[in-house]
Each structure stands twice: as C-alpha cells, then as structure tokens.
Short mmCIF file of C-alpha atoms and ligand atoms in Angstrom, two decimals:
data_model
loop_
_atom_site.label_atom_id
_atom_site.label_comp_id
_atom_site.label_asym_id
_atom_site.label_seq_id
_atom_site.Cartn_x
_atom_site.Cartn_y
_atom_site.Cartn_z
CA MET A 1 -56.82 -9.95 -127.73
CA GLY A 2 -54.20 -7.08 -126.21
CA LEU A 3 -53.63 -9.46 -122.94
CA LYS A 4 -49.65 -9.80 -122.13
CA LEU A 5 -48.81 -12.55 -120.48
CA PHE A 6 -45.18 -13.70 -119.38
CA ASN A 7 -44.88 -17.21 -120.34
CA THR A 8 -42.56 -19.32 -119.07
CA LEU A 9 -41.71 -21.96 -121.84
CA SER A 10 -40.41 -18.51 -123.49
CA ARG A 11 -39.60 -16.43 -119.95
CA SER A 12 -40.69 -13.32 -121.90
CA VAL A 13 -44.27 -11.33 -121.56
CA GLN A 14 -46.47 -11.95 -125.09
CA ASP A 15 -49.87 -11.38 -126.73
CA PHE A 16 -51.43 -13.78 -125.97
CA THR A 17 -52.92 -15.25 -128.68
CA PRO A 18 -55.89 -18.45 -128.22
CA LEU A 19 -54.58 -21.30 -130.08
CA HIS A 20 -58.12 -21.58 -132.48
CA PRO A 21 -59.62 -17.91 -132.05
CA GLY A 22 -63.15 -17.64 -132.98
CA GLN A 23 -63.00 -21.44 -132.71
CA ASN A 24 -62.88 -23.03 -130.28
CA PRO A 25 -62.85 -21.65 -125.97
CA VAL A 26 -59.07 -21.43 -124.43
CA GLY A 27 -58.46 -24.74 -123.10
CA PHE A 28 -56.80 -23.84 -119.12
CA TYR A 29 -55.58 -25.66 -117.46
CA CYS A 30 -54.49 -25.22 -113.21
CA CYS A 31 -53.18 -28.26 -111.29
CA GLY A 32 -56.01 -28.06 -108.50
CA PRO A 33 -55.00 -28.97 -104.64
CA THR A 34 -54.22 -32.22 -103.83
CA VAL A 35 -56.95 -32.60 -101.01
CA TYR A 36 -54.65 -33.97 -97.91
CA ASP A 37 -55.54 -31.17 -95.62
CA PHE A 38 -57.24 -27.83 -95.24
CA ALA A 39 -55.38 -25.58 -98.91
CA HIS A 40 -52.98 -22.63 -97.28
CA ILE A 41 -52.78 -19.52 -98.08
CA GLY A 42 -50.07 -19.50 -100.30
CA ASN A 43 -52.54 -22.72 -102.21
CA TRP A 44 -55.05 -19.40 -102.43
CA ARG A 45 -52.86 -17.17 -104.13
CA THR A 46 -52.34 -19.46 -106.70
CA PHE A 47 -55.70 -20.18 -107.45
CA VAL A 48 -57.34 -16.48 -106.31
CA LEU A 49 -54.37 -16.05 -109.50
CA GLY A 50 -56.51 -18.43 -111.45
CA ASP A 51 -59.64 -16.44 -111.20
CA LEU A 52 -57.56 -13.21 -111.56
CA VAL A 53 -56.91 -14.69 -115.66
CA ARG A 54 -60.23 -16.64 -115.81
CA ARG A 55 -61.73 -13.39 -115.28
CA THR A 56 -59.26 -11.10 -117.08
CA LEU A 57 -59.94 -13.35 -120.46
CA GLU A 58 -64.60 -13.48 -119.39
CA LEU A 59 -64.11 -9.44 -119.04
CA LYS A 60 -62.62 -10.05 -122.90
CA GLY A 61 -65.61 -11.49 -123.68
CA CYS A 62 -63.95 -14.80 -124.29
CA SER A 63 -65.16 -18.14 -124.02
CA ILE A 64 -63.10 -20.50 -121.75
CA THR A 65 -62.65 -24.40 -120.94
CA HIS A 66 -61.34 -24.01 -116.92
CA VAL A 67 -59.72 -26.82 -115.80
CA MET A 68 -58.65 -27.49 -112.23
CA ASN A 69 -58.08 -31.12 -111.05
CA ILE A 70 -58.32 -32.99 -107.60
CA THR A 71 -55.28 -34.82 -106.83
CA ASP A 72 -56.76 -37.32 -104.68
CA VAL A 73 -54.42 -40.14 -104.58
CA ASP A 74 -50.94 -39.58 -103.79
CA ASP A 75 -47.57 -40.42 -102.11
CA LYS A 76 -49.36 -37.53 -99.13
CA ILE A 77 -52.30 -39.24 -99.19
CA ILE A 78 -51.96 -42.39 -98.74
CA ARG A 79 -49.81 -41.20 -95.88
CA ARG A 80 -52.11 -39.52 -93.91
CA VAL A 81 -55.09 -42.58 -94.81
CA ARG A 82 -52.78 -44.78 -92.88
CA GLU A 83 -52.47 -42.81 -89.74
CA THR A 84 -56.07 -41.57 -89.32
CA ARG A 85 -57.26 -45.43 -90.15
CA THR A 86 -59.40 -44.15 -93.08
CA SER A 87 -60.04 -44.79 -96.49
CA LEU A 88 -59.28 -43.08 -99.19
CA CYS A 89 -63.03 -41.88 -100.62
CA GLU A 90 -63.82 -40.90 -97.23
CA PHE A 91 -60.11 -38.72 -96.63
CA THR A 92 -59.99 -36.70 -99.38
CA ALA A 93 -64.12 -36.39 -99.54
CA ARG A 94 -64.03 -34.55 -96.29
CA PHE A 95 -60.75 -32.64 -97.58
CA GLU A 96 -62.05 -31.69 -101.33
CA ALA A 97 -65.59 -31.08 -99.92
CA ALA A 98 -63.76 -28.47 -98.05
CA PHE A 99 -61.86 -26.85 -101.16
CA PHE A 100 -65.22 -25.45 -102.78
CA GLU A 101 -65.80 -24.53 -99.92
CA ASP A 102 -63.15 -21.96 -99.50
CA LEU A 103 -63.19 -22.00 -103.26
CA LYS A 104 -66.37 -19.98 -102.48
CA THR A 105 -65.56 -17.56 -99.62
CA LEU A 106 -63.28 -16.59 -102.02
CA ASN A 107 -65.21 -15.89 -104.29
CA CYS A 108 -63.72 -17.33 -107.12
CA ARG A 109 -65.54 -18.81 -110.37
CA MET A 110 -66.16 -22.62 -110.23
CA PRO A 111 -63.71 -24.24 -112.75
CA HIS A 112 -66.07 -25.82 -115.70
CA HIS A 113 -64.61 -29.59 -115.26
CA THR A 114 -63.09 -30.86 -112.49
CA PRO A 115 -61.53 -34.00 -112.26
CA ARG A 116 -60.72 -36.25 -109.93
CA ALA A 117 -57.13 -38.67 -110.25
CA THR A 118 -58.92 -41.65 -108.75
CA GLU A 119 -61.95 -40.99 -111.24
CA HIS A 120 -59.62 -41.39 -115.01
CA ILE A 121 -57.15 -44.87 -113.84
CA PRO A 122 -57.74 -46.16 -117.58
CA GLU A 123 -56.72 -43.09 -119.14
CA ILE A 124 -53.38 -43.09 -117.14
CA VAL A 125 -53.72 -46.01 -118.12
CA ALA A 126 -53.67 -45.56 -121.83
CA LEU A 127 -50.86 -42.87 -121.36
CA ILE A 128 -48.12 -44.81 -120.37
CA GLU A 129 -49.47 -47.36 -122.18
CA LYS A 130 -48.44 -45.46 -124.86
CA LEU A 131 -45.97 -44.38 -123.50
CA LEU A 132 -44.04 -47.69 -123.30
CA ALA A 133 -44.75 -48.12 -126.65
CA ARG A 134 -43.39 -45.46 -128.42
CA GLY A 135 -40.27 -46.67 -125.70
CA VAL A 136 -39.52 -43.63 -123.83
CA ALA A 137 -41.13 -45.82 -121.16
CA TYR A 138 -39.81 -48.54 -119.09
CA ARG A 139 -40.96 -51.48 -116.69
CA SER A 140 -38.72 -52.25 -114.04
CA ALA A 141 -38.58 -55.49 -111.96
CA ASP A 142 -40.63 -54.91 -109.08
CA GLY A 143 -44.18 -53.87 -111.81
CA SER A 144 -43.23 -50.36 -111.53
CA VAL A 145 -43.32 -47.99 -114.88
CA TYR A 146 -40.70 -44.45 -115.00
CA PHE A 147 -40.45 -42.35 -118.24
CA SER A 148 -37.08 -42.20 -119.53
CA ILE A 149 -34.94 -39.11 -119.94
CA GLU A 150 -33.25 -40.40 -122.39
CA HIS A 151 -34.97 -42.50 -124.49
CA TYR A 152 -37.20 -39.20 -124.73
CA GLN A 153 -34.42 -36.85 -125.86
CA ALA A 154 -33.41 -39.72 -128.03
CA THR A 155 -36.67 -39.33 -130.46
CA GLY A 156 -34.85 -35.66 -130.71
CA ARG A 157 -38.45 -33.94 -127.64
CA ARG A 158 -36.47 -31.16 -125.55
CA TYR A 159 -35.76 -32.57 -121.66
CA GLY A 160 -35.64 -28.74 -119.47
CA GLN A 161 -38.26 -26.08 -122.17
CA LEU A 162 -39.11 -24.33 -118.89
CA LEU A 163 -36.01 -24.38 -116.83
CA LYS A 164 -31.65 -24.97 -118.06
CA LEU A 165 -31.50 -28.28 -117.15
CA LYS A 166 -28.18 -28.94 -116.22
CA PHE A 167 -27.48 -32.50 -118.02
CA ASP A 168 -23.94 -34.11 -117.23
CA GLU A 169 -25.33 -33.62 -113.21
CA MET A 170 -27.45 -36.12 -115.08
CA ARG A 171 -26.97 -39.81 -114.64
CA PRO A 172 -29.14 -42.21 -117.49
CA GLY A 173 -31.26 -44.79 -115.53
CA GLN A 174 -31.25 -42.67 -112.09
CA ARG A 175 -34.74 -43.24 -110.94
CA VAL A 176 -37.26 -41.44 -108.45
CA GLN A 177 -39.92 -42.96 -106.82
CA SER A 178 -41.37 -40.04 -104.38
CA ASP A 179 -43.46 -37.36 -106.04
CA GLU A 180 -41.70 -35.14 -105.42
CA TYR A 181 -38.72 -35.73 -105.26
CA ALA A 182 -34.93 -32.73 -105.37
CA LYS A 183 -35.23 -30.06 -108.09
CA GLU A 184 -31.68 -30.32 -108.62
CA SER A 185 -32.52 -33.34 -109.55
CA VAL A 186 -32.68 -34.54 -113.24
CA ALA A 187 -34.33 -38.36 -112.30
CA ASP A 188 -36.37 -40.64 -114.19
CA PHE A 189 -39.79 -40.54 -112.60
CA ALA A 190 -42.47 -42.83 -111.66
CA LEU A 191 -45.50 -42.90 -114.02
CA TRP A 192 -46.93 -46.45 -111.71
CA LYS A 193 -46.18 -46.56 -108.39
CA ALA A 194 -46.06 -50.85 -108.07
CA ARG A 195 -48.44 -52.47 -104.71
CA ALA A 196 -46.72 -51.65 -101.37
CA PRO A 197 -48.06 -53.22 -98.36
CA GLU A 198 -47.63 -49.22 -97.06
CA ASP A 199 -49.75 -49.01 -99.62
CA GLY A 200 -52.97 -50.09 -97.65
CA GLU A 201 -56.23 -51.09 -100.09
CA VAL A 202 -54.89 -47.87 -101.97
CA PHE A 203 -54.35 -49.83 -105.78
CA TRP A 204 -55.91 -50.26 -109.67
CA PRO A 205 -55.34 -53.70 -111.17
CA SER A 206 -53.60 -52.24 -114.48
CA PRO A 207 -51.34 -54.09 -117.25
CA PHE A 208 -48.54 -53.21 -116.26
CA GLY A 209 -49.99 -55.43 -112.27
CA GLU A 210 -51.41 -53.62 -109.02
CA GLY A 211 -49.78 -50.12 -108.43
CA ARG A 212 -51.66 -46.99 -108.62
CA PRO A 213 -50.54 -43.48 -110.75
CA GLY A 214 -47.67 -41.25 -110.24
CA TRP A 215 -48.95 -37.14 -109.90
CA HIS A 216 -47.32 -35.41 -113.20
CA VAL A 217 -49.06 -38.30 -114.97
CA GLU A 218 -52.62 -37.62 -113.82
CA CYS A 219 -52.75 -33.56 -115.70
CA SER A 220 -51.29 -35.08 -118.28
CA ALA A 221 -54.30 -37.66 -118.20
CA MET A 222 -56.76 -35.07 -117.74
CA SER A 223 -56.10 -31.73 -118.93
CA MET A 224 -56.12 -33.54 -122.97
CA LYS A 225 -58.70 -35.45 -121.79
CA ILE A 226 -60.92 -32.93 -121.30
CA LEU A 227 -58.84 -30.25 -123.85
CA GLY A 228 -57.12 -32.07 -127.02
CA PRO A 229 -53.67 -32.84 -127.37
CA SER A 230 -52.20 -29.43 -127.21
CA PHE A 231 -54.09 -26.48 -125.11
CA ASP A 232 -53.93 -22.87 -124.40
CA LEU A 233 -52.96 -21.78 -120.80
CA HIS A 234 -51.71 -23.95 -117.78
CA LEU A 235 -51.07 -22.02 -114.42
CA GLY A 236 -49.80 -23.48 -111.41
CA GLY A 237 -47.08 -21.64 -108.63
CA GLU A 238 -42.96 -21.14 -109.22
CA ASP A 239 -42.87 -24.14 -107.64
CA LEU A 240 -44.46 -25.59 -110.14
CA VAL A 241 -42.48 -25.65 -112.70
CA PHE A 242 -39.62 -28.72 -112.33
CA PRO A 243 -39.82 -31.66 -112.09
CA HIS A 244 -43.89 -31.41 -112.17
CA HIS A 245 -44.88 -28.99 -115.13
CA GLU A 246 -41.25 -30.68 -117.22
CA ASP A 247 -42.21 -33.75 -116.28
CA GLU A 248 -46.14 -33.01 -117.44
CA ILE A 249 -44.94 -31.51 -120.95
CA ALA A 250 -42.41 -34.77 -121.64
CA GLN A 251 -45.12 -37.30 -120.90
CA SER A 252 -47.72 -35.30 -122.99
CA GLU A 253 -45.66 -34.94 -126.28
CA GLY A 254 -43.95 -38.43 -125.69
CA ALA A 255 -46.80 -39.80 -126.60
CA THR A 256 -48.67 -37.52 -129.24
CA GLY A 257 -45.17 -35.76 -130.72
CA GLN A 258 -47.05 -32.64 -130.31
CA PRO A 259 -47.14 -29.07 -128.96
CA PHE A 260 -49.08 -29.57 -125.70
CA VAL A 261 -49.69 -25.54 -123.98
CA LYS A 262 -48.91 -23.08 -125.42
CA HIS A 263 -48.82 -20.40 -122.62
CA TRP A 264 -47.31 -21.46 -119.44
CA LEU A 265 -48.10 -19.08 -116.81
CA HIS A 266 -46.60 -19.31 -112.92
CA GLY A 267 -47.81 -17.64 -110.07
CA ALA A 268 -44.66 -17.08 -107.45
CA HIS A 269 -44.85 -17.88 -104.08
CA LEU A 270 -46.64 -16.22 -100.08
CA LEU A 271 -44.06 -15.97 -97.88
CA VAL A 272 -45.96 -15.25 -94.45
CA GLU A 273 -44.23 -12.45 -91.68
CA GLY A 274 -41.20 -12.50 -94.41
CA ARG A 275 -41.78 -15.94 -93.74
CA LYS A 276 -41.82 -18.60 -95.42
CA MET A 277 -44.92 -20.11 -93.31
CA SER A 278 -44.50 -23.20 -91.75
CA LYS A 279 -46.16 -24.55 -88.78
CA SER A 280 -43.34 -24.81 -85.90
CA LEU A 281 -42.81 -20.90 -86.78
CA GLY A 282 -46.55 -20.75 -86.09
CA ASN A 283 -46.37 -18.20 -89.43
CA PHE A 284 -49.30 -21.32 -91.08
CA PHE A 285 -52.81 -20.04 -91.85
CA THR A 286 -55.84 -21.84 -93.66
CA LEU A 287 -58.05 -19.58 -94.69
CA ARG A 288 -60.58 -21.20 -92.46
CA ASP A 289 -57.71 -20.11 -89.63
CA LEU A 290 -58.09 -16.20 -90.73
CA LEU A 291 -62.15 -16.24 -90.66
CA ALA A 292 -62.34 -16.98 -87.43
CA ARG A 293 -59.83 -14.48 -86.22
CA GLY A 294 -62.30 -12.80 -87.51
CA PHE A 295 -61.26 -11.73 -91.39
CA THR A 296 -64.00 -12.36 -94.83
CA GLY A 297 -63.45 -14.24 -97.84
CA ARG A 298 -63.35 -10.25 -99.85
CA GLU A 299 -60.15 -9.34 -97.65
CA VAL A 300 -58.19 -12.33 -97.47
CA ARG A 301 -58.76 -12.03 -102.15
CA TYR A 302 -58.85 -8.11 -102.16
CA LEU A 303 -55.55 -8.98 -100.06
CA LEU A 304 -53.54 -11.82 -102.25
CA LEU A 305 -54.73 -9.33 -105.11
CA THR A 306 -52.85 -6.37 -104.72
CA ALA A 307 -49.64 -7.55 -105.62
CA HIS A 308 -48.13 -8.75 -109.00
CA TYR A 309 -48.18 -11.97 -109.99
CA ARG A 310 -44.72 -12.60 -110.54
CA GLU A 311 -43.69 -11.33 -107.64
CA THR A 312 -43.21 -12.63 -103.60
CA PHE A 313 -45.54 -11.69 -102.21
CA ASN A 314 -45.39 -10.48 -98.38
CA PHE A 315 -48.23 -11.46 -96.11
CA THR A 316 -49.07 -10.01 -93.28
CA LEU A 317 -52.05 -9.59 -90.30
CA ASP A 318 -51.11 -5.69 -90.41
CA GLY A 319 -52.19 -6.50 -94.21
CA LEU A 320 -55.47 -7.51 -93.83
CA LEU A 321 -56.55 -4.91 -91.46
CA GLY A 322 -55.33 -2.43 -95.06
CA ALA A 323 -57.72 -5.05 -97.02
CA ARG A 324 -60.74 -3.85 -94.26
CA ALA A 325 -59.49 0.07 -94.73
CA ALA A 326 -59.67 0.44 -98.53
CA LEU A 327 -62.74 -2.41 -98.59
CA GLY A 328 -64.37 0.03 -96.51
CA ARG A 329 -63.94 3.51 -98.64
CA ILE A 330 -64.63 1.21 -101.94
CA ASP A 331 -67.89 0.87 -100.03
CA GLU A 332 -68.92 4.30 -98.45
CA CYS A 333 -68.15 5.44 -101.46
CA LEU A 334 -70.49 2.95 -103.30
CA GLY A 335 -73.15 3.01 -101.09
CA LYS A 336 -74.28 6.62 -101.46
CA LEU A 337 -73.78 5.96 -105.55
CA ARG A 338 -76.30 3.88 -105.30
CA GLU A 339 -78.71 5.77 -102.38
CA ILE A 340 -78.54 9.15 -105.26
CA ALA A 341 -78.76 6.34 -108.03
CA THR A 342 -82.41 5.18 -107.08
CA SER A 343 -82.78 8.79 -105.22
CA PRO A 344 -86.48 9.69 -106.27
CA LYS A 345 -85.41 12.61 -108.42
CA SER A 346 -83.49 9.87 -110.75
CA LYS A 347 -84.94 9.10 -113.80
CA PRO A 348 -84.55 4.64 -114.84
CA GLN A 349 -82.38 4.26 -118.05
CA SER A 350 -79.93 2.07 -119.11
CA PRO A 351 -76.86 2.79 -116.95
CA ARG A 352 -73.76 3.46 -119.30
CA PRO A 353 -70.59 2.97 -117.37
CA ASP A 354 -67.63 5.56 -117.81
CA THR A 355 -65.56 3.67 -121.12
CA SER A 356 -62.01 5.68 -120.39
CA THR A 357 -62.18 4.95 -116.27
CA LEU A 358 -62.70 0.90 -118.08
CA GLN A 359 -60.18 1.28 -120.84
CA ARG A 360 -57.50 2.63 -118.44
CA PHE A 361 -58.83 0.43 -115.69
CA ASN A 362 -58.46 -2.53 -119.40
CA ASP A 363 -55.27 -1.88 -119.86
CA ALA A 364 -53.47 -2.34 -116.57
CA LEU A 365 -54.50 -5.40 -115.99
CA ASP A 366 -53.55 -6.11 -120.27
CA ASP A 367 -50.04 -5.26 -118.95
CA ASP A 368 -49.14 -8.65 -117.86
CA LEU A 369 -51.79 -8.16 -115.30
CA ASN A 370 -50.97 -5.44 -113.85
CA ILE A 371 -53.18 -5.52 -110.67
CA SER A 372 -51.22 -2.56 -108.69
CA ALA A 373 -52.23 -0.13 -112.02
CA ALA A 374 -55.72 -1.72 -112.05
CA TRP A 375 -56.18 -0.25 -108.28
CA GLY A 376 -54.54 2.49 -109.37
CA VAL A 377 -56.95 2.84 -112.05
CA VAL A 378 -60.02 1.94 -109.32
CA PHE A 379 -58.69 4.04 -106.16
CA GLY A 380 -58.96 6.82 -108.42
CA TRP A 381 -62.07 6.71 -110.21
CA VAL A 382 -63.17 6.16 -105.78
CA ARG A 383 -61.01 9.95 -105.30
CA GLU A 384 -63.26 11.58 -107.96
CA MET A 385 -66.12 10.08 -107.05
CA ASN A 386 -66.09 11.08 -103.89
CA ARG A 387 -64.71 15.03 -104.40
CA ARG A 388 -67.95 14.95 -106.58
CA LEU A 389 -69.94 13.10 -104.13
CA ALA A 390 -68.70 15.72 -101.57
CA ASP A 391 -69.34 18.55 -104.36
CA HIS A 392 -73.09 17.92 -104.82
CA SER A 393 -72.98 17.76 -108.84
CA LEU A 394 -73.38 13.81 -109.54
CA ALA A 395 -76.31 13.59 -111.24
CA PRO A 396 -78.65 10.76 -110.32
CA ASP A 397 -78.53 9.29 -114.21
CA GLU A 398 -74.29 10.31 -113.95
CA ALA A 399 -74.21 8.12 -110.78
CA ALA A 400 -75.90 4.83 -112.42
CA ASP A 401 -73.64 4.24 -115.12
CA ALA A 402 -70.47 4.82 -112.03
CA LEU A 403 -72.07 1.65 -110.42
CA ALA A 404 -72.10 0.60 -114.04
CA ALA A 405 -68.08 1.03 -114.86
CA TRP A 406 -67.69 -0.34 -110.78
CA GLU A 407 -69.78 -3.25 -111.81
CA LYS A 408 -67.99 -4.14 -115.24
CA MET A 409 -64.50 -3.33 -112.93
CA ASP A 410 -65.21 -5.33 -110.16
CA SER A 411 -66.63 -8.47 -112.16
CA VAL A 412 -62.25 -9.53 -112.49
CA LEU A 413 -61.44 -8.19 -108.83
CA GLY A 414 -64.62 -9.46 -107.64
CA VAL A 415 -64.41 -8.19 -103.99
CA GLY A 416 -67.46 -7.00 -104.55
CA ALA A 417 -70.39 -4.80 -102.19
CA LYS A 418 -70.46 -5.24 -98.28
CA THR A 419 -73.89 -6.70 -97.25
CA GLU A 420 -75.22 -6.32 -95.50
CA ALA A 421 -75.74 -10.73 -94.96
CA GLU A 422 -72.39 -10.57 -94.68
CA ALA A 423 -73.24 -10.42 -91.21
CA PRO A 424 -73.17 -13.58 -89.25
CA ALA A 425 -77.07 -15.04 -88.46
CA GLU A 426 -76.73 -14.09 -84.30
CA ILE A 427 -75.91 -10.36 -85.21
CA LEU A 428 -78.46 -10.52 -88.12
CA ALA A 429 -80.80 -11.31 -85.18
CA LEU A 430 -79.96 -8.62 -82.74
CA LEU A 431 -80.75 -5.49 -85.04
CA GLU A 432 -83.80 -7.73 -85.66
CA ALA A 433 -84.14 -7.71 -82.17
CA ARG A 434 -83.11 -4.37 -81.19
CA GLN A 435 -85.76 -2.83 -84.67
CA ALA A 436 -88.52 -4.46 -82.43
CA ALA A 437 -87.88 -3.28 -79.00
CA ARG A 438 -87.40 0.88 -80.98
CA LYS A 439 -90.80 -0.73 -82.88
CA ALA A 440 -92.42 -1.93 -78.95
CA ARG A 441 -90.30 2.07 -78.05
CA ASP A 442 -88.25 0.11 -76.00
CA PHE A 443 -85.02 2.72 -76.83
CA LYS A 444 -83.92 1.43 -74.12
CA ARG A 445 -83.54 -2.09 -75.38
CA ALA A 446 -82.54 -1.94 -78.25
CA ASP A 447 -79.94 0.81 -76.76
CA GLU A 448 -78.75 -2.69 -74.80
CA ILE A 449 -78.70 -4.43 -77.87
CA ARG A 450 -76.89 -1.69 -80.27
CA ASP A 451 -73.97 -1.68 -77.12
CA GLU A 452 -74.77 -5.47 -77.61
CA LEU A 453 -73.49 -5.49 -81.37
CA LYS A 454 -70.69 -2.85 -80.81
CA ALA A 455 -69.24 -4.72 -78.34
CA LYS A 456 -69.32 -8.15 -81.36
CA GLY A 457 -67.96 -5.23 -83.49
CA TRP A 458 -71.10 -4.56 -85.59
CA ALA A 459 -71.98 -0.43 -85.81
CA ILE A 460 -75.67 0.42 -86.52
CA GLU A 461 -76.65 2.89 -88.85
CA ASP A 462 -80.23 4.67 -89.20
CA THR A 463 -80.49 5.57 -92.76
CA PRO A 464 -83.40 6.65 -94.45
CA LYS A 465 -84.28 3.45 -96.01
CA GLY A 466 -83.88 1.73 -92.81
CA PRO A 467 -81.00 0.54 -90.08
CA LYS A 468 -77.46 -0.77 -92.03
CA LEU A 469 -74.86 -3.01 -90.24
CA LYS A 470 -71.41 -1.55 -90.24
CA LYS A 471 -68.36 -3.81 -89.05
CA ILE A 472 -66.23 -1.31 -87.39
P1 AMP B 1 -50.70 -28.67 -103.86
O1 AMP B 1 -52.34 -28.67 -103.20
O2 AMP B 1 -49.31 -28.79 -102.75
O3 AMP B 1 -50.13 -29.29 -105.47
O4 AMP B 1 -50.34 -26.91 -104.22
C1 AMP B 1 -51.46 -26.28 -105.23
C2 AMP B 1 -51.09 -24.67 -105.52
O5 AMP B 1 -50.88 -24.01 -104.45
C3 AMP B 1 -49.69 -25.45 -106.44
O6 AMP B 1 -50.62 -24.58 -107.60
C4 AMP B 1 -49.26 -24.71 -105.52
O7 AMP B 1 -47.59 -24.20 -106.64
C5 AMP B 1 -49.23 -23.28 -104.75
N1 AMP B 1 -48.33 -23.63 -103.97
C6 AMP B 1 -47.74 -24.54 -102.49
N2 AMP B 1 -47.38 -23.22 -102.18
C7 AMP B 1 -47.61 -22.10 -102.23
C8 AMP B 1 -46.75 -20.97 -101.56
N3 AMP B 1 -46.26 -20.73 -100.03
N4 AMP B 1 -47.76 -19.52 -102.58
C9 AMP B 1 -48.37 -19.92 -103.66
N5 AMP B 1 -48.67 -20.96 -104.28
C10 AMP B 1 -48.00 -21.55 -103.57
ZN1 ZN B 2 -50.60 -31.11 -112.46
#
C-alpha cells in the first residue's frame, strides 16, 4: 500500500503490509489509558499518534479495526481508591469519561472497541490457565501466578524480541509483583496477584484463588479476543517497549504458539520546556490545564502533530502560540477560498481535488509518517493559494477543487477549519446582543459590546455574509 513504518521488532523502516490483504480489516491495538487521573499532554502525544496512524490508513481506503483498552484496575488505581475511599467503579468512571471527552476535544476518531480490563476477567483467567497448562506459568505459595521466562525460553521462543536484554544479569526465579518494575531487571512477572488486605474490595474469584490480574496480561487477553491470536499493528509510547510489550509478546505467544503482532510501533516521549514532566517542576499539563489557559483542542492537536513520532518532542506554551498563528494562516486562506467557491458566479459541479498536492502529501506520510514534510506540502499549498487569491486568478471551480484537496489532507490532520461554534456560549450570546443592538440602531451599545468582546479576546469582522468571530 506504499506506507512504510519503523518496526520495533526489526529495528528498521519496513513496508507496512497487512496480514490478510483484501480480507480482514487491519487489526490495530493501542495500549490505552490507566484511568487513575486525567491524561497528561505526554499521554496525548501517543494517543494522537494512534489517531494519525488510523487516519492515514483510512485515507488509503484501508478498513481497520481499532482497539484501545481501558486499564481500570492496577496498583496505582487501587492505591487511589483506598486513599479516596470510593469504589473502584465510581473512581475509574470519572476519569474514563474525562478521557473520552478529551479524545473528542482533540478530534481523535473513536476506537471501534474500548474494552475495560475489569470486564474481561474470564478471558484473562482463561489465558492464565493456558499458560499454566503449557508449563510457562507457575503458582506461588501465596496464590499468585507468575510467568516463567526460563520455561518460556525453553520452549524455543525468545524473550527480548523488542529489546536486547542482558540475560547474564537475570537470576532465574526472580519475581516481581509490581506492574511497573525496573526497566533493567528481567524478571518473572505476575499474571495474577493474590488478594492482599490493602486491595480492599478489589478482587475477583478465580481457579487460583481470589485476586486480580497483572497489568500486562490484560492487553494480551483483550487484543487477542477482538483481533485474533495474530494481528497487524500494535502501538504505544516508547516506555512500554519493556517490560509491558515484551511481556505481552511472551504471554500471547506462550499461549498460542503463533506470532503475536506483525508490526510494533512506538512513539517517542514528550518533554515540557525541555524536561520530563513532573508536578514538582510545575511543568505538568493535562489537556484540561491547557484549555483553562485559553488554548483549543485543535491548537494542541496541531502542535502534537508537528514533530516526527520517533523524535522526542519538546512541548512549550510558546509552541502553542505558534500553533495558533499557523492555524490562523490556514483559516484565513480557507475562508477566502470558501468565499470564492460559494460566490454567485460559481457553477455547481463536483469538485476535483488537486491530485499533485495530494500525491505529495501522501508520499510524505508514506515515508514513515513524515509529518513535517506533510505540513510542508500544506503550507506550500497555502502560499500558492494566497498568491492566486492576491492576483485574483482563482476561478470559483478552482477554489472548490482547492477546498476538496484540503478536506482530503485534513481527513488525516484533523485540525479542521475554525468555526464560529468554537466560541464559548457566553461569547456567542454577546455577538447576538450586538446584532440586536445594531438592528435597533443602538450603535453606542453595539460598540460597547464590541469592546467587551475584545477584552475577552474576540474580534468581530463584519462581512457581506454577516459578522464573523475571530480569536485575537
Ligand atoms: P498510561 O496511562 O500511563 O498507561 O500511559 C498511556 C500512554 O501514554 C502509553 O502509551 C504511554 O507510553 C504514553 N506516555 C506516557 N508518558 C508519555 C510522555 N511523556 N510522552 C509520550 N507518551 C507518553
Ligand atoms: Zn498494553
């Protein structure tokens, strides 16, 4: 299909070829959020990358099944449930709802499946039973179940497919209970954690005794349930390569004996003002924090989509102002194109998007999602359109064709065109009040409202088609 992506399995850029071309949809699994807090801007970099991949495949006409799990039970969640004295459901429901709201704010297409870990306990238990039956898992004295890396390797499979691991530093039988253990240690990891007093009411019955699943096993169980034992594409942030994804491979291949995922895609991390985000440094932002500072979802999305996914991205508030200016250039151009395309002189006919611009845009994305080159095509196109608009050489049907090309490009970029609806209700109400004052020929009041809007950061542009709101 022309698309090339870096595959962490081979550590090289490869042609992305579906497992079942022309038959099944491409199976695409993204590790989703752990719903113990609002997702931060780093998490959003990875989720927006997932959306970019999906939209790129869809632009190519590829049918796709997009799965994103919701981790609604893990060590961190249980700690917070205990601290806040709520129930697991009550606690996670709030952050899950916020996650989906944020996903919409960033204009990400909704995954087709968003399975919750707590609703897949039977599938998880069945997978663990399979691993026990195959001798690659074992029960410990306290009722927990662990995955045995040594026994798995003895079956001829490799642990360390995504990352070269130092096995001489490994002590067989060394075990970890924690979901997030040191990246350096190769250790048997918990598939099932026996119920402990500090877990409170968070436990499920199982053939191994009461307890709860480990983090890694949920992704194996849910991805294979929906997408089958082998599927096309699996994505996450680079911190998930080891141990999470390595463990997913071991659990899945250990149970089915089949290759788990054909193509592994990992996004580099996001820093804020050059440093790892941390609440104590004051550089920790959720999407909501940025909206509260007056930025919009499309500005954040644009900025997150400016850097190549394999490069560490330095997020700054100045960068967001730059995003606003860049989007302003696109909006202005689109506004003028729309005016020409819908002018009384235009003859109705179906627009034909400019194929050479689209070809260059596609080629950029095909090159391992070279987003900077893709934006280069967009801004080259904006410059060319502005030149033609300035010398009045654009006919209405050409403007319509240009807009059709933009729509195609924006089906991947998802930054849309700025609409008046983006203004908050309070601003829209003021605009209406100004219109009413003008109608009543109360120009003093109309001017006062204009000033009030200006103070709130909105300008009114009077056009032949009525007033337009513009963010200052
Ligand atoms: P979590 O909710 O912690 O499981 O993380 C959800 C996703 O966000 C995972 O794919 C992580 O790899 C990713 N992630 C976490 N921190 C960052 C960061 N600073 N930059 C980019 N992605 C991140
Ligand atoms: Zn996962």
